[in-house]
Tab-separated table of N, CA, C and O in Angstrom:
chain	number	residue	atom	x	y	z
A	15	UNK	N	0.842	-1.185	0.000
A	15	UNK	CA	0.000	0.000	0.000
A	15	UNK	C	0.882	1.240	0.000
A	15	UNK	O	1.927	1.163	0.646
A	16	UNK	N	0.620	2.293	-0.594
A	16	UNK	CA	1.389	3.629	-0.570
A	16	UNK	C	0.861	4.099	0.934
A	16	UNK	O	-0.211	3.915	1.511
A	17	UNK	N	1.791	4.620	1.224
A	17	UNK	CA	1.737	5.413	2.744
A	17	UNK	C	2.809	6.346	2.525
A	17	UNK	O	3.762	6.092	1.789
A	18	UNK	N	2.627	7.702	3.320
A	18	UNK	CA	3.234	8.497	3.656
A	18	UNK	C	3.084	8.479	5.463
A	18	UNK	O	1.934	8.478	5.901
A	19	UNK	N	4.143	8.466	6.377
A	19	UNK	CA	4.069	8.439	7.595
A	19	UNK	C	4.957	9.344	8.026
A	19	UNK	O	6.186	9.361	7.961
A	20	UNK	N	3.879	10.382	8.644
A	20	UNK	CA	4.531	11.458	9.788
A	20	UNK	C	4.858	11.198	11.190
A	20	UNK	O	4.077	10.525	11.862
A	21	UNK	N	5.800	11.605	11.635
A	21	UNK	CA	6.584	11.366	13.154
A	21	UNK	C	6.825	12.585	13.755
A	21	UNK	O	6.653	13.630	13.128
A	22	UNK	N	7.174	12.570	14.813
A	22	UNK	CA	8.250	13.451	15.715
A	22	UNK	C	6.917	14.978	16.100
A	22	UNK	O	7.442	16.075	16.288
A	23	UNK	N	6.108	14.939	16.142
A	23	UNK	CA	5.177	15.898	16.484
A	23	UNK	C	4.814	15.703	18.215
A	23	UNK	O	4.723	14.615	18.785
A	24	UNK	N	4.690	16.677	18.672
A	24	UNK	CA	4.282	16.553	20.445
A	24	UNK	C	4.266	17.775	20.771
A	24	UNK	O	4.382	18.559	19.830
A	25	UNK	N	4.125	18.358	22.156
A	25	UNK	CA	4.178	19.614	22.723
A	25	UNK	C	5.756	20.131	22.767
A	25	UNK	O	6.759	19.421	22.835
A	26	UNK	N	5.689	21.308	22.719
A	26	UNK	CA	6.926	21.726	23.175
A	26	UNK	C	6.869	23.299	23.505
A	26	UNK	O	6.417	24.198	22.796
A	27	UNK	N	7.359	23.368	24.572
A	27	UNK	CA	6.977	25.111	24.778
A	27	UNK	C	7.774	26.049	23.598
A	27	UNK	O	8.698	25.696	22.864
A	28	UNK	N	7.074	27.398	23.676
A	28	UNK	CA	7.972	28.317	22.696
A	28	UNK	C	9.515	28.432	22.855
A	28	UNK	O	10.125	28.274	23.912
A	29	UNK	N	10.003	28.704	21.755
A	29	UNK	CA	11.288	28.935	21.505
A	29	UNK	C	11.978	27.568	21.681
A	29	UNK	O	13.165	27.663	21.994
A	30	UNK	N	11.485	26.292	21.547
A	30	UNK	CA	12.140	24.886	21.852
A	30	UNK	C	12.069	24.715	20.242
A	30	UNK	O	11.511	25.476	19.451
A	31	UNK	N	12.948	23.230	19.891
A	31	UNK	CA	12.693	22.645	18.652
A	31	UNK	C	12.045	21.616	18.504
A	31	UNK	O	11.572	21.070	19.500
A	32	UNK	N	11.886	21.171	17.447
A	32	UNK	CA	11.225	19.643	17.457
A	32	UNK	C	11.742	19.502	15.758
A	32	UNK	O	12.158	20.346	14.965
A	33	UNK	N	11.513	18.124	15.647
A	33	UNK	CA	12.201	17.990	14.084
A	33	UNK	C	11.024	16.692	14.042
A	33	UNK	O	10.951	15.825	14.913
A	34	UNK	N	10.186	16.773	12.895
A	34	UNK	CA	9.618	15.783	12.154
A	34	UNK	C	9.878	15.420	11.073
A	34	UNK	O	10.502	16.126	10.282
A	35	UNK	N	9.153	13.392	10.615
A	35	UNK	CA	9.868	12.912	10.044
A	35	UNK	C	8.842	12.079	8.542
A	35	UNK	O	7.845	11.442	8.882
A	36	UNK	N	9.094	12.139	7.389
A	36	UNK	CA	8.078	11.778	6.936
A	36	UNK	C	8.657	10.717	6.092
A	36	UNK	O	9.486	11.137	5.284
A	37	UNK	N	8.437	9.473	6.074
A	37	UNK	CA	8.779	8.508	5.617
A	37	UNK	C	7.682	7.589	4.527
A	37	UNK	O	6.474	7.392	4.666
A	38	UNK	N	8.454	7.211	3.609
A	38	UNK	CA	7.315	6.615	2.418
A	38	UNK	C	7.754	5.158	2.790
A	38	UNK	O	8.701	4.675	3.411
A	39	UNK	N	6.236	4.484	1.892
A	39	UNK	CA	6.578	3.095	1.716
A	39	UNK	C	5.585	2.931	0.366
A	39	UNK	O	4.845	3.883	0.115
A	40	UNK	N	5.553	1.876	-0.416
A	40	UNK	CA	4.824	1.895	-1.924
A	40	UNK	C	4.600	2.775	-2.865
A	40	UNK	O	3.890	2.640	-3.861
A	41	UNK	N	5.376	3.916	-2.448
A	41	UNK	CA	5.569	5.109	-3.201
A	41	UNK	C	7.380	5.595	-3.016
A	41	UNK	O	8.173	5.766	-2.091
A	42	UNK	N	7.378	5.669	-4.543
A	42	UNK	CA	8.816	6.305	-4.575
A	42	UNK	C	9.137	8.330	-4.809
A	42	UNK	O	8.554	9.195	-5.462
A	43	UNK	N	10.052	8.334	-4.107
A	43	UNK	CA	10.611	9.728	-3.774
A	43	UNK	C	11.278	10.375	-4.966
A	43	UNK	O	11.440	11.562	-5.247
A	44	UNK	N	11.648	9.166	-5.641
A	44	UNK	CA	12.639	10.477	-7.112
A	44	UNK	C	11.578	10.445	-8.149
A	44	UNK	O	10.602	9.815	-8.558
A	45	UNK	N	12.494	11.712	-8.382
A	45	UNK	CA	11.778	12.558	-9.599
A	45	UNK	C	10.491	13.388	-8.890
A	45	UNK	O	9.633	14.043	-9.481
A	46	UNK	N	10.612	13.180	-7.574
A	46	UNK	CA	9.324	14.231	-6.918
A	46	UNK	C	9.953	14.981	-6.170
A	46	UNK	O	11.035	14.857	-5.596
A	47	UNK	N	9.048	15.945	-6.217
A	47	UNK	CA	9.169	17.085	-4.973
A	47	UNK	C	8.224	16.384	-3.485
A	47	UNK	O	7.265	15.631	-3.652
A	48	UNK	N	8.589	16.694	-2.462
A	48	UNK	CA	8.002	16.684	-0.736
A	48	UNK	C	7.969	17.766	-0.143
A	48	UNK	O	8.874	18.504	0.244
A	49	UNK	N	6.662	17.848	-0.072
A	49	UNK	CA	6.095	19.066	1.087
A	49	UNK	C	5.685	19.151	2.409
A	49	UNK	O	4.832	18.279	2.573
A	50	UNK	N	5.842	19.674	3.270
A	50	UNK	CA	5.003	19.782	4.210
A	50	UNK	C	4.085	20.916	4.546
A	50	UNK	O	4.500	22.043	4.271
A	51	UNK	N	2.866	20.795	5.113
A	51	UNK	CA	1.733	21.649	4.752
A	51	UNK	C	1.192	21.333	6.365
A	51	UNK	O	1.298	20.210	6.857
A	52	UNK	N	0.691	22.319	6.987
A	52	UNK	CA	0.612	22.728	8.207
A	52	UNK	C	-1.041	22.923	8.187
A	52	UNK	O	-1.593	23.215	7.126
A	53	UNK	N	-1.591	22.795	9.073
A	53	UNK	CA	-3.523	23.148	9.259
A	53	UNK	C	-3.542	23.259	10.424
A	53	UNK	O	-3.242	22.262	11.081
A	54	UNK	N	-3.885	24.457	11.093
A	54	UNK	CA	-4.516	25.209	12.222
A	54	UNK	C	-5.911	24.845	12.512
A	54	UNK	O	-6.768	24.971	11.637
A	55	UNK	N	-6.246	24.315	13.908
A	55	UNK	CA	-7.250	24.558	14.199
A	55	UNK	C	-8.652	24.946	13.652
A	55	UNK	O	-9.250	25.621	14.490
A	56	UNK	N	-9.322	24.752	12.595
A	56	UNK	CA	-10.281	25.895	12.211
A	56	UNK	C	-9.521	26.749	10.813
A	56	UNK	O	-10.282	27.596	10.343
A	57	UNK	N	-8.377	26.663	10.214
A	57	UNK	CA	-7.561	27.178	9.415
A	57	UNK	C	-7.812	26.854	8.386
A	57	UNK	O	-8.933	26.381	8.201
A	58	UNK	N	-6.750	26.984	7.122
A	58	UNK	CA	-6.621	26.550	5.788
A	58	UNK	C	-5.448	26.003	6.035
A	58	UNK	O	-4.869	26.373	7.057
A	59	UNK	N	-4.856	25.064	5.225
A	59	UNK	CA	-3.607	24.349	5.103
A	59	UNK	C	-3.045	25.491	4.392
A	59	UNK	O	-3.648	26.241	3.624
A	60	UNK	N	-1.603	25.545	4.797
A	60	UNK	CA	-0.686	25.835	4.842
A	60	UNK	C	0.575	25.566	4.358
A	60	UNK	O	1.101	24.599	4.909
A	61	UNK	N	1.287	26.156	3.433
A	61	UNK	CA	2.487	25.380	2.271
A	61	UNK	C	3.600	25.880	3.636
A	61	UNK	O	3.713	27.037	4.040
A	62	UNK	N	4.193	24.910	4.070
A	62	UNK	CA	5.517	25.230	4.928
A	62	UNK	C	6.731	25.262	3.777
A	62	UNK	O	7.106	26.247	3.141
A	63	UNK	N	7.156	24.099	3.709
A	63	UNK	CA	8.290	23.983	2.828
A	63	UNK	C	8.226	22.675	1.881
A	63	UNK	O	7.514	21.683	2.033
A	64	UNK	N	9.293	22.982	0.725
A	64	UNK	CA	9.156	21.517	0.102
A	64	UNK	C	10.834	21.113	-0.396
A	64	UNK	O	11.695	21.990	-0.336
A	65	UNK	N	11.221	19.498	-0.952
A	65	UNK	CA	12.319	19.452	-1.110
A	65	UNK	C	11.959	18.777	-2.708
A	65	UNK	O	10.925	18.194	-3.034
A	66	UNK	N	13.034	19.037	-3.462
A	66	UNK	CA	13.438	18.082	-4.550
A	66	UNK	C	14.252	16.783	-4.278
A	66	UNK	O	15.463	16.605	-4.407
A	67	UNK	N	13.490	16.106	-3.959
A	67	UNK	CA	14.277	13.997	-3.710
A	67	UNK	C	15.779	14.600	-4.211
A	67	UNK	O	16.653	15.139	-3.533
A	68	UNK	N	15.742	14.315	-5.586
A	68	UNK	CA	17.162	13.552	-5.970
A	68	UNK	C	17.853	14.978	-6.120
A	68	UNK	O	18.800	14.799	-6.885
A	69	UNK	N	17.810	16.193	-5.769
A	69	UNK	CA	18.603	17.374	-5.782
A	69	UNK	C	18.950	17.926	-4.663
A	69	UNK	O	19.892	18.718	-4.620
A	70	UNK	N	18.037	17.494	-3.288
A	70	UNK	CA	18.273	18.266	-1.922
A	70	UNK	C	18.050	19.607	-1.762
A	70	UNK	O	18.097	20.256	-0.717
A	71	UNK	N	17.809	19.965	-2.843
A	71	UNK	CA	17.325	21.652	-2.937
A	71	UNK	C	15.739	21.333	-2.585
A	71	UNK	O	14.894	20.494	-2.898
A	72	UNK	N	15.871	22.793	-1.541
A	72	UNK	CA	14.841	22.819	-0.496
A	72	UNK	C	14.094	24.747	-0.998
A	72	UNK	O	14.818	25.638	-1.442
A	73	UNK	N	13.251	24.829	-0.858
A	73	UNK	CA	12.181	25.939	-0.900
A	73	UNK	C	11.426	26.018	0.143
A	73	UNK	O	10.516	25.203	0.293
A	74	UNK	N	11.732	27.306	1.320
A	74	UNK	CA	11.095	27.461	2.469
A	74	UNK	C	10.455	28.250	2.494
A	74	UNK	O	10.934	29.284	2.027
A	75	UNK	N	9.147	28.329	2.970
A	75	UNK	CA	7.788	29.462	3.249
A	75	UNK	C	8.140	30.475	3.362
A	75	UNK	O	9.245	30.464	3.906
A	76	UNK	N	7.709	31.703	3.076
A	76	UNK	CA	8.143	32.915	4.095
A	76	UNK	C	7.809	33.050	5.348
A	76	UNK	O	8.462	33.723	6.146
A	77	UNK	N	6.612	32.328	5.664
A	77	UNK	CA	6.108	32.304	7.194
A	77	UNK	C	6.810	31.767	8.504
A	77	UNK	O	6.604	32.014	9.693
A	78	UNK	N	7.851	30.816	7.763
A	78	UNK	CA	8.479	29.873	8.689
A	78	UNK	C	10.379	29.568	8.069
A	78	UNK	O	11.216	28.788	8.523
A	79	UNK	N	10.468	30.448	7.034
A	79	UNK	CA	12.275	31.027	6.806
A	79	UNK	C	12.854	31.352	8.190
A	79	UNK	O	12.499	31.674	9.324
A	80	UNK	N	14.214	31.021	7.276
A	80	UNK	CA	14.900	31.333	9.355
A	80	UNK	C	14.576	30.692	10.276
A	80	UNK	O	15.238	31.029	11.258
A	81	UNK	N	13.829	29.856	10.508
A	81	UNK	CA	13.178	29.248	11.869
A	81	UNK	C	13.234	27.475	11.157
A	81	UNK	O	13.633	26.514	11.814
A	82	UNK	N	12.831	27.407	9.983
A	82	UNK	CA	12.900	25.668	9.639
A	82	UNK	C	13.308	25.592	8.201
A	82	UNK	O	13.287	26.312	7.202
A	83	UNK	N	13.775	24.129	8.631
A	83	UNK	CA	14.719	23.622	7.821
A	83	UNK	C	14.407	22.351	7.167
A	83	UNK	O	13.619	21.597	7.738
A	84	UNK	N	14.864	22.051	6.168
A	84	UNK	CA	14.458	20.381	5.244
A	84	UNK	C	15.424	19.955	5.183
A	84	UNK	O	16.481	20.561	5.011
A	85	UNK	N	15.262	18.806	5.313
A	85	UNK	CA	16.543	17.623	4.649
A	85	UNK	C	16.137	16.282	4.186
A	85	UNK	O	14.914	16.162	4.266
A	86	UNK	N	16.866	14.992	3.627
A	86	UNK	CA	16.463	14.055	3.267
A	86	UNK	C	17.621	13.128	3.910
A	86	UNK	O	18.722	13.503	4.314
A	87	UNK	N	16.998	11.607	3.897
A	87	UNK	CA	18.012	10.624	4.053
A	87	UNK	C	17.586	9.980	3.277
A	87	UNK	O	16.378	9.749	3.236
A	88	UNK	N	18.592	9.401	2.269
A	88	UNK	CA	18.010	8.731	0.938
A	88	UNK	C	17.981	7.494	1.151
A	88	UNK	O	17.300	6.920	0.301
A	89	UNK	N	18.620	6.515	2.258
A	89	UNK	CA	18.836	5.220	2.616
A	89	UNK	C	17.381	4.867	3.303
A	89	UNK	O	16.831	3.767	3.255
A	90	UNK	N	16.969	5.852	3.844
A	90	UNK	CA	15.796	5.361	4.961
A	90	UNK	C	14.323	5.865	3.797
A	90	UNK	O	13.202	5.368	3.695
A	91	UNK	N	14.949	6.996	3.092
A	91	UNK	CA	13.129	7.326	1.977
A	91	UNK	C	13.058	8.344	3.023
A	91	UNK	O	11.890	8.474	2.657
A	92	UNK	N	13.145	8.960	3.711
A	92	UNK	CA	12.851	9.741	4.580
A	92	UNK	C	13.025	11.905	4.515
A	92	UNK	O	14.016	12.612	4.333
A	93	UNK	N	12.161	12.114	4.660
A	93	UNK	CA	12.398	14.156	4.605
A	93	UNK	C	12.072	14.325	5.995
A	93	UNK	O	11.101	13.800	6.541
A	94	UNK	N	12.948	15.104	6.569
A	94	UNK	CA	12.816	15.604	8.576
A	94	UNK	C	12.763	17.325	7.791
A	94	UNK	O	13.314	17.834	6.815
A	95	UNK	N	11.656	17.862	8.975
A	95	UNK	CA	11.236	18.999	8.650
A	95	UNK	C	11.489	19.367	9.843
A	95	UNK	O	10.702	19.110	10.754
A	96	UNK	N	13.166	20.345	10.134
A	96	UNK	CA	13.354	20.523	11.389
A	96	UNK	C	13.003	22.735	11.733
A	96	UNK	O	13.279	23.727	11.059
A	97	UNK	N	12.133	22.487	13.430
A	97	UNK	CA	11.814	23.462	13.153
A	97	UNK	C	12.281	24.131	14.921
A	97	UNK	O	12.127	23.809	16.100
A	98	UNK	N	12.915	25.228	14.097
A	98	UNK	CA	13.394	25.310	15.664
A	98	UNK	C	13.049	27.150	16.033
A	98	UNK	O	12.797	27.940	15.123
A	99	UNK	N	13.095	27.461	17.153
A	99	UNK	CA	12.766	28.704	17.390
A	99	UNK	C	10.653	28.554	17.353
A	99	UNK	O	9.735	29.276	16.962
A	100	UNK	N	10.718	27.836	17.699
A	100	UNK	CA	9.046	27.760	17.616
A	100	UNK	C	8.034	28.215	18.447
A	100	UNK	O	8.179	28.170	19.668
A	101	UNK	N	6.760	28.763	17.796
A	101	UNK	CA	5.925	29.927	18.412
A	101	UNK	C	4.243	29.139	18.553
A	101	UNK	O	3.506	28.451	17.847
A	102	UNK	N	4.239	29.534	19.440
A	102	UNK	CA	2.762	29.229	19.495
A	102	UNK	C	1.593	29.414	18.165
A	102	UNK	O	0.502	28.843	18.146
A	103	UNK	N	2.002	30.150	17.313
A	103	UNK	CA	1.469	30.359	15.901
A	103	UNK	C	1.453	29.242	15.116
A	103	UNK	O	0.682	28.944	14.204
A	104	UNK	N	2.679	28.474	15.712
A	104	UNK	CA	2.977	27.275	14.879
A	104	UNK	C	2.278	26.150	15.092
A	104	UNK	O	2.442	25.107	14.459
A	105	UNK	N	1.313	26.361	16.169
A	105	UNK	CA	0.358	25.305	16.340
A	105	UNK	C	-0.261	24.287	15.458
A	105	UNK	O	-1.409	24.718	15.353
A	106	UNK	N	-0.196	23.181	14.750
A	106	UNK	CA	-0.745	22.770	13.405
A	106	UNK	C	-0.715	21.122	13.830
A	106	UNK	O	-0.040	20.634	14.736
A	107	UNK	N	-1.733	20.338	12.823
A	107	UNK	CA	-1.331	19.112	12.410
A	107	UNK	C	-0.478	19.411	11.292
A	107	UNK	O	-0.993	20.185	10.485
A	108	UNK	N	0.868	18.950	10.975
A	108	UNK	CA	1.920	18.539	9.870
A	108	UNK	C	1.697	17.635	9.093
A	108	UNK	O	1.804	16.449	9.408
A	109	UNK	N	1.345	18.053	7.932
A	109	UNK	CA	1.354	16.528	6.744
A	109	UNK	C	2.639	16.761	5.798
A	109	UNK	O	3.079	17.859	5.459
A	110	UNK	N	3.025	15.798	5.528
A	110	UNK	CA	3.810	15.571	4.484
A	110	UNK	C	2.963	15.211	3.092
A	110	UNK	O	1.861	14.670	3.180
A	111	UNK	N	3.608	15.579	1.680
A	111	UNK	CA	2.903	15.112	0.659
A	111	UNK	C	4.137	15.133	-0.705
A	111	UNK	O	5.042	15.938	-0.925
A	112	UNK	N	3.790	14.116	-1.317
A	112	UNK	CA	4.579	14.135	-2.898
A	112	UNK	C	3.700	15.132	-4.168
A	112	UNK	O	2.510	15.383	-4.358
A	113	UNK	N	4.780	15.454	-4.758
A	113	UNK	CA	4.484	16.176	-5.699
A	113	UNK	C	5.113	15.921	-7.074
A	113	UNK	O	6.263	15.529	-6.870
A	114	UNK	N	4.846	15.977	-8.410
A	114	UNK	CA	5.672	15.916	-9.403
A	114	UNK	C	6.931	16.934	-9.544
A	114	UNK	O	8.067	16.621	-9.899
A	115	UNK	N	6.434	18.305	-9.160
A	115	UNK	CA	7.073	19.211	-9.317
A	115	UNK	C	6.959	19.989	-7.679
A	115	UNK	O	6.078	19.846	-6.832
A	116	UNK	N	8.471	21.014	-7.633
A	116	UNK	CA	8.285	21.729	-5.999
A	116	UNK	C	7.567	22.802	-6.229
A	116	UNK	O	7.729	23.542	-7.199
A	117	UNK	N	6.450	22.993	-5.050
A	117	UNK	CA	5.612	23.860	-5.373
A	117	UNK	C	5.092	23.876	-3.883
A	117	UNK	O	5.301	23.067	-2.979
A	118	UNK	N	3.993	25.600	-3.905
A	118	UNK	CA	3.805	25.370	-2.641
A	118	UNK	C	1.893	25.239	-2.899
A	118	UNK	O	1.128	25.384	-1.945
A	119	UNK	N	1.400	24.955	-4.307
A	119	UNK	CA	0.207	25.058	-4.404
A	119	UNK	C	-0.268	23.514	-4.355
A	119	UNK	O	0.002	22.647	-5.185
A	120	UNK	N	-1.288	23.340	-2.805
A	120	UNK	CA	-1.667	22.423	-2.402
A	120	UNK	C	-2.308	20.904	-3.418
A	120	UNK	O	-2.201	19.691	-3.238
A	121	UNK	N	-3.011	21.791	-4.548
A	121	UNK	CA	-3.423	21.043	-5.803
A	121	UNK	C	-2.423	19.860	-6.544
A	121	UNK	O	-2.696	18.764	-7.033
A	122	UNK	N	-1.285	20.520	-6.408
A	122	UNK	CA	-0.452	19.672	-7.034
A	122	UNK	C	0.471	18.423	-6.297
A	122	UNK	O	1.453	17.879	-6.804
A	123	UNK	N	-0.268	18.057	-4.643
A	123	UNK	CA	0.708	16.720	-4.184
A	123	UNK	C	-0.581	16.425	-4.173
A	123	UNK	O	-1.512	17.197	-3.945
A	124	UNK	N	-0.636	14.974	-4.495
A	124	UNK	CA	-1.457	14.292	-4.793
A	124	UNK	C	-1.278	12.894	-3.731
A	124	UNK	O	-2.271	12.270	-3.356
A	125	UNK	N	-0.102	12.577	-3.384
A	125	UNK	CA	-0.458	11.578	-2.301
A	125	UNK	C	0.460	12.341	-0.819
A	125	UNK	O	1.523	12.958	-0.749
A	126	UNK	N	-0.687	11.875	0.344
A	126	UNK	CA	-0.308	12.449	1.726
A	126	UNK	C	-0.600	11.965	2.619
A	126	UNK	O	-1.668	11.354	2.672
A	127	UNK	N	0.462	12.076	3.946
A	127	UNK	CA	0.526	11.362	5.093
A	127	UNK	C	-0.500	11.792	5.763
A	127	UNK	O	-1.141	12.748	5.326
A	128	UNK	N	-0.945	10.994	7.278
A	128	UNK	CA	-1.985	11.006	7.900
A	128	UNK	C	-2.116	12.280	8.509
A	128	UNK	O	-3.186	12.762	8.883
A	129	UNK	N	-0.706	12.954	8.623
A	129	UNK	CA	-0.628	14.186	9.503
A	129	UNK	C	0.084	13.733	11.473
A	129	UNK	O	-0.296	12.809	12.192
A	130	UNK	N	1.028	14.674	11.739
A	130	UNK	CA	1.340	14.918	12.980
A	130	UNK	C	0.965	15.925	13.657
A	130	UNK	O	1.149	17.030	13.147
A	131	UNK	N	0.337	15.842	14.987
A	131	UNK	CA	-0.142	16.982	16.075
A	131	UNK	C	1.123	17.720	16.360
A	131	UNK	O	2.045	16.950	16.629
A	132	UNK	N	1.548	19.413	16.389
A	132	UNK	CA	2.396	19.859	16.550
A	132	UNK	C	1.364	20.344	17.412
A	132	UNK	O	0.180	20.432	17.085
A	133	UNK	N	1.972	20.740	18.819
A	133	UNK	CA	1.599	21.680	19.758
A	133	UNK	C	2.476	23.071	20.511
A	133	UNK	O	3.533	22.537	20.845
A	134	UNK	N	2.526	23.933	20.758
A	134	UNK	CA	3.593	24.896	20.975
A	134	UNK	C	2.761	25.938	22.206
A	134	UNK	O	1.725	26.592	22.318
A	135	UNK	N	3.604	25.693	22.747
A	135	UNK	CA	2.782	26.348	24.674
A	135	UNK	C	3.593	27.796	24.855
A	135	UNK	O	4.662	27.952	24.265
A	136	UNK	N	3.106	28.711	25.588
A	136	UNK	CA	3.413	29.506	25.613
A	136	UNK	C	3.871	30.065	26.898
A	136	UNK	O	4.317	31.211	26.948
């Protein structure tokens, strides 16, 4: 079965880090872009950042530049969306999603993880 699986989400008071982890299985990573996309409470989803698989070139939000970061491990299939300096604004479930191309318009990832609870205390 294709799965996308999000990790590493929990409370953490402001200004702490946390780094989440989004890992595939029945779906392959090259030749795609990976996003993560954030939803508030009552919100709209949210384009955080995305990576190119087989280039490591990363494209970060303006909302959340300076504060988080992307990376990949190509052995494990895996993108960690590390976010540090974190604000209670940042409150969200985290999904990860594939895309053909990097982009931050939600339309275009077409398969996505279940989502992680990020919480941020103040």
């Amino acid at each position: 079965q294709v799965q996308l699986v999000e990790s590493g989400g929990g409370l953490v008071e402001a200004g702490g880090s946390l780094r989440l982890s989004c890992t595939a299985s029945g779906v392959t990573f090259s030749n795609y872009a990976i996003g993560w996309f954030r939803q508030a409470q009552g919100g709209e989803r949210e384009f955080v950042s995305t990576i190119v698989w087989n280039t490591g070139g990363t494209y970060i939000g303006d909302a959340v530049a300076g504060r988080f970061t992307m990376s990949k491990d190509s052995s494990k299939y895996t993108v960690y969306l590390q976010m540090n300096n974190l604000r209670p604004e940042d409150t969200a479930v985290y999904y990860c999603a594939r895309s053909a191309v990097a982009t931050e318009r939600e339309s275009q990832y077409h398969y996505w993880g279940q989502g992680t609870q990020v919480t941020v205390s103040s």
